[in-house]
Amino acid sequence: MVTFYKERDRVGLETREKTSVCKPDIIVFDQPEQIDQYAADRVINQIQKKPNSVLTLPTGSTPEGMYKKLVDAYRQRKVSFKDATVINLDEYWPLDPNHPASYSTYMKKNFIDLVDIPLEKWHIPNSRAPDRNQEAARFERLFEEAGGVDLAVLGIGPGTTCHIGFNERGSAVNSRVRYVSLDPQTAMENSKKFPNPEDIPAGTITQGVANILEAEKIILLAKGVIKAKGVHLALEGPIGSDAPASFLRYHPNTTFVLDADAASKLKSS
Ligand code: F6R
């Protein structure tokens, strides 16, 4: 059992022999909508058990349905986020936070402005901070201040990027919050969300692999055949920086939540 993630022992993260490989749970649903419900239920259960939970949350196409279900549950008074803290995974840099394709805009539109989380408890890298390294250092301090993440919800990058957050290929297991340049496959896919695709910034400020692995529980959501290769590499390829999502196999409480297309390249499915 890996204990050093919980102890936040950064030296431990660098010491491979102290790690042990775990087998993530894998759930494959027939319909992508079932992923939305499962993910929303995990978040709701977490908040119901511990109202002041700290959540790491993703943006992107995959979790849109999860956010809709969370907002519905809030409107039906099944859950309140008033005591929760949200630390987003990442944000483009540099970019106007009010740009329609910024992750700040995404989060406000899909979640933050629609539920009762106090604004001061929502954290996302400042995409117009003048100095990206200083901004990364500020964001890093939030983890200590928040006292650790209870549940992290992740997506996975397209094609062979296998990124989590924006930890693109080459990211180390002990990487922490920092600026990362986008992989060309990521830039190609994500530029579709920009009114002018050429406006996509060259990089993001992202939680590092180590920040993600320190969460107590992790769920990774993947829908569609564009994620099949990454899911296969993450679960069945060698563990290493060539496929950053493979580092999730060092985490003792991770669940991959997939649709049939995303699971289609798994040998075991
Ligand atoms: C976004 C993030 C990324 C996405 C991934 C999948 O905050 O951290 O890792 O989760 O790029 O994006 P979609 O869901 O758009 O396919």
XYZ file of C-alpha atoms in Angstrom, residues 121-237:
117
model
C -13.363 28.826 -2.073
C -12.903 28.307 -5.804
C -9.312 28.301 -7.056
C -8.080 28.285 -10.636
C -4.724 29.537 -11.942
C -4.819 33.200 -12.901
C -4.454 33.178 -16.673
C -3.427 36.823 -16.766
C -0.855 36.710 -13.968
C 2.198 38.594 -15.255
C 4.666 35.925 -14.092
C 3.686 32.299 -14.719
C 6.227 30.879 -12.270
C 5.064 33.123 -9.450
C 1.469 32.194 -10.248
C 2.375 28.493 -10.174
C 4.038 28.991 -6.763
C 0.925 30.794 -5.440
C -1.311 27.987 -6.714
C 0.947 25.338 -5.177
C 0.568 26.929 -1.730
C -3.211 26.424 -1.903
C -2.824 22.663 -1.447
C -1.058 23.090 1.882
C -3.575 25.725 2.977
C -6.553 23.558 1.996
C -5.159 20.603 3.949
C -5.136 18.161 1.028
C -7.603 17.064 -1.621
C -10.332 14.543 -0.749
C -11.482 13.686 -4.271
C -9.924 14.498 -7.647
C -11.963 14.146 -10.834
C -9.821 13.886 -13.962
C -10.139 13.567 -17.711
C -7.453 12.127 -19.985
C -5.765 13.733 -22.984
C -6.569 12.843 -26.599
C -4.671 10.370 -28.792
C -1.365 9.251 -27.372
C -0.908 12.301 -25.117
C -2.216 10.401 -22.103
C -2.126 13.641 -20.125
C -3.789 14.226 -16.761
C -4.308 17.882 -15.946
C -1.932 19.235 -18.575
C 0.907 16.969 -17.562
C 1.915 16.182 -21.101
C 4.388 13.473 -22.085
C 7.706 14.032 -20.320
C 6.057 15.011 -17.031
C 7.671 13.410 -13.996
C 5.920 11.548 -11.189
C 7.168 14.171 -8.722
C 6.139 17.179 -10.849
C 4.198 19.906 -9.059
C 2.268 23.011 -10.149
C 4.045 24.609 -13.093
C 3.743 25.953 -16.617
C 3.607 23.220 -19.291
C 3.625 23.671 -23.085
C 0.774 21.917 -24.867
C 1.476 18.748 -26.818
C 0.694 19.338 -30.541
C -2.118 16.736 -30.356
C -3.664 18.583 -27.411
C -3.304 21.958 -29.147
C -4.959 20.566 -32.297
C -7.916 19.128 -30.347
C -8.403 21.987 -27.890
C -8.048 24.759 -30.485
C -11.472 23.649 -31.764
C -12.937 25.293 -28.650
C -11.466 28.691 -29.578
C -13.562 30.982 -31.828
C -10.273 31.578 -33.672
C -8.268 28.319 -33.322
C -4.996 30.207 -33.713
C -5.665 32.051 -30.449
C -5.004 28.979 -28.319
C -2.166 29.786 -25.887
C 0.994 27.694 -26.142
C 0.665 26.363 -22.616
C -1.108 26.104 -19.299
C -0.459 26.328 -15.586
C -1.339 22.866 -14.302
C -1.342 20.813 -11.133
C 1.608 18.446 -11.329
C 1.421 14.670 -11.260
C 2.419 14.695 -7.574
C -0.353 17.150 -6.653
C -2.857 14.839 -8.351
C -1.497 11.663 -6.731
C -1.755 13.248 -3.281
C -5.573 13.325 -3.524
C -7.158 10.730 -1.274
C -9.452 9.400 -4.025
C -9.262 9.822 -7.797
C -11.757 9.135 -10.570
C -10.737 9.454 -14.216
C -13.512 9.875 -16.789
C -13.034 8.967 -20.462
C -15.538 8.921 -23.305
C -15.069 8.086 -26.952
C -12.621 6.315 -29.194
C -10.253 9.332 -29.132
C -9.402 8.262 -25.550
C -8.978 4.529 -26.250
C -5.227 4.604 -26.881
C -4.547 6.785 -23.832
C -6.651 4.557 -21.586
C -4.805 1.490 -22.870
C -1.403 3.137 -22.293
C -2.434 4.335 -18.834
C -3.632 0.933 -17.655
C -1.645 -1.562 -19.690
C 1.514 0.208 -20.909
